[in-house]
Tab-separated table of C-alpha atoms in Angstrom:
chain	number	residue	atom	x	y	z
A	1	UNK	CA	-3.781	17.760	29.941
A	2	UNK	CA	-0.592	15.819	30.684
A	3	UNK	CA	3.078	16.612	30.549
A	4	UNK	CA	4.648	15.423	27.328
A	5	UNK	CA	7.691	13.173	27.213
A	6	UNK	CA	8.798	14.208	23.746
A	7	UNK	CA	9.608	17.579	22.254
A	8	UNK	CA	6.339	19.500	21.740
A	9	UNK	CA	5.234	19.876	18.122
A	10	UNK	CA	3.068	22.933	18.805
A	11	UNK	CA	4.852	25.788	20.550
A	12	UNK	CA	2.861	28.740	21.868
A	13	UNK	CA	4.355	32.148	21.061
A	14	UNK	CA	3.315	35.581	22.236
A	15	UNK	CA	2.808	36.433	18.549
A	16	UNK	CA	-0.319	34.246	18.720
A	17	UNK	CA	-1.892	36.336	21.480
A	18	UNK	CA	-5.120	38.007	20.478
A	19	UNK	CA	-5.531	40.141	23.577
A	20	UNK	CA	-8.706	38.286	24.546
A	21	UNK	CA	-7.863	36.281	27.663
A	22	UNK	CA	-10.545	33.619	27.140
A	23	UNK	CA	-9.589	33.056	23.482
A	24	UNK	CA	-5.857	33.017	24.264
A	25	UNK	CA	-6.326	30.562	27.144
A	26	UNK	CA	-8.370	28.245	24.927
A	27	UNK	CA	-5.743	28.472	22.174
A	28	UNK	CA	-3.027	27.515	24.664
A	29	UNK	CA	-5.117	24.558	25.839
A	30	UNK	CA	-5.490	23.405	22.227
A	31	UNK	CA	-1.708	23.589	21.801
A	32	UNK	CA	-1.296	21.421	24.928
A	33	UNK	CA	-3.780	18.851	23.639
A	34	UNK	CA	-2.084	18.650	20.224
A	35	UNK	CA	1.245	18.182	22.021
A	36	UNK	CA	-0.263	15.429	24.176
A	37	UNK	CA	-1.612	13.703	21.077
A	38	UNK	CA	1.763	14.000	19.347
A	39	UNK	CA	3.514	12.629	22.426
A	40	UNK	CA	1.082	9.704	22.574
A	41	UNK	CA	1.735	8.893	18.903
A	42	UNK	CA	5.525	9.122	19.264
A	43	UNK	CA	5.567	6.973	22.405
A	44	UNK	CA	3.150	4.406	20.903
A	45	UNK	CA	0.485	4.798	23.561
A	46	UNK	CA	-2.425	2.393	23.362
A	47	UNK	CA	-5.710	2.886	21.551
A	48	UNK	CA	-7.673	4.030	24.619
A	49	UNK	CA	-5.175	6.795	25.435
A	50	UNK	CA	-5.244	8.095	21.872
A	51	UNK	CA	-9.029	7.951	21.806
A	52	UNK	CA	-9.253	9.877	25.082
A	53	UNK	CA	-6.956	12.607	23.748
A	54	UNK	CA	-8.903	12.791	20.479
A	55	UNK	CA	-12.148	13.136	22.428
A	56	UNK	CA	-10.588	15.906	24.489
A	57	UNK	CA	-9.331	17.639	21.333
A	58	UNK	CA	-12.760	17.429	19.725
A	59	UNK	CA	-14.551	18.760	22.796
A	60	UNK	CA	-12.113	21.626	23.361
A	61	UNK	CA	-12.179	22.572	19.682
A	62	UNK	CA	-15.986	22.700	19.621
A	63	UNK	CA	-16.057	24.712	22.850
A	64	UNK	CA	-13.427	27.124	21.559
A	65	UNK	CA	-15.182	27.652	18.247
A	66	UNK	CA	-18.467	28.326	20.058
A	67	UNK	CA	-16.665	30.955	22.150
A	68	UNK	CA	-15.265	32.674	19.072
A	69	UNK	CA	-18.552	32.457	17.184
A	70	UNK	CA	-20.465	33.984	20.096
A	71	UNK	CA	-17.950	36.848	20.206
A	72	UNK	CA	-18.290	37.384	16.454
A	73	UNK	CA	-22.079	37.389	16.602
A	74	UNK	CA	-22.223	39.797	19.541
A	75	UNK	CA	-19.961	42.236	17.678
A	76	UNK	CA	-21.733	41.801	14.319
A	77	UNK	CA	-18.459	40.638	12.787
A	78	UNK	CA	-18.880	41.080	9.016
A	79	UNK	CA	-16.832	37.971	8.149
A	80	UNK	CA	-18.725	35.703	10.552
A	81	UNK	CA	-20.147	33.300	7.948
A	82	UNK	CA	-16.792	32.643	6.276
A	83	UNK	CA	-14.987	32.276	9.605
A	84	UNK	CA	-17.687	29.859	10.834
A	85	UNK	CA	-17.330	27.803	7.632
A	86	UNK	CA	-13.619	27.461	8.363
A	87	UNK	CA	-14.462	26.275	11.889
A	88	UNK	CA	-17.087	23.850	10.566
A	89	UNK	CA	-14.558	22.395	8.116
A	90	UNK	CA	-12.043	21.591	10.859
A	91	UNK	CA	-14.705	20.189	13.196
A	92	UNK	CA	-15.943	17.890	10.421
A	93	UNK	CA	-12.374	16.755	9.751
A	94	UNK	CA	-11.620	16.066	13.423
A	95	UNK	CA	-14.951	14.286	14.031
A	96	UNK	CA	-14.425	12.180	10.894
A	97	UNK	CA	-10.937	11.260	12.103
A	98	UNK	CA	-12.300	10.415	15.548
A	99	UNK	CA	-14.953	8.098	14.061
A	100	UNK	CA	-12.507	6.414	11.694
A	101	UNK	CA	-10.030	5.932	14.522
A	102	UNK	CA	-12.735	4.569	16.841
A	103	UNK	CA	-13.840	2.147	14.111
A	104	UNK	CA	-10.172	1.246	13.512
A	105	UNK	CA	-10.307	2.463	9.917
A	106	UNK	CA	-7.551	5.023	10.489
A	107	UNK	CA	-4.559	5.480	12.717
A	108	UNK	CA	-3.190	8.645	14.261
A	109	UNK	CA	0.192	9.618	12.859
A	110	UNK	CA	2.649	12.465	13.175
A	111	UNK	CA	1.286	13.722	9.830
A	112	UNK	CA	-2.012	14.356	11.592
A	113	UNK	CA	-0.415	16.149	14.531
A	114	UNK	CA	1.634	18.208	12.076
A	115	UNK	CA	-1.550	19.146	10.166
A	116	UNK	CA	-3.301	20.146	13.406
A	117	UNK	CA	-0.328	22.261	14.480
A	118	UNK	CA	-0.096	24.039	11.143
A	119	UNK	CA	-3.847	24.582	10.946
A	120	UNK	CA	-3.976	25.994	14.469
A	121	UNK	CA	-1.059	28.394	14.037
A	122	UNK	CA	-2.176	29.642	10.614
A	123	UNK	CA	-5.766	30.091	11.773
A	124	UNK	CA	-4.722	32.055	14.866
A	125	UNK	CA	-2.245	34.245	12.994
A	126	UNK	CA	-4.715	34.887	10.185
A	127	UNK	CA	-8.423	34.600	10.886
A	128	UNK	CA	-8.377	35.043	14.646
A	129	UNK	CA	-6.037	38.038	14.555
A	130	UNK	CA	-8.330	39.708	11.971
A	131	UNK	CA	-11.354	38.985	14.131
A	132	UNK	CA	-9.773	40.449	17.273
A	133	UNK	CA	-8.540	43.532	15.375
A	134	UNK	CA	-12.113	44.136	14.274
A	135	UNK	CA	-13.295	43.934	17.900
A	136	UNK	CA	-10.571	46.330	19.045
A	137	UNK	CA	-11.327	48.864	16.304
A	138	UNK	CA	-15.044	48.803	16.903
């Protein structure tokens, strides 16, 4: 993505590492996109810039969730259905936000970037760490 002008809202820490290079790389990319979105909100970037970042966030999130879901299915992860429901919930929320923003029924605020940051860090530290531990113990 792009270099941010403001202080990043989402900081990557080694504590978030799962040990799966593809998953960790995708997580880091999601952090960068959330930071770019936050930067664009703080610096009052125009509608088209925000829409482009939201599109990027949506696409990367879908791609990342497909990666995780394929890993879970290939390993017969017992908590797959619940984990997928959590993914589906966030995708629906992001897509809904994207549509409302596109239709100018909603604006992107720092509350949204804060929510995305908190969701991402809690999901990685909770659900994703459990998933990777299952893979490692298998």
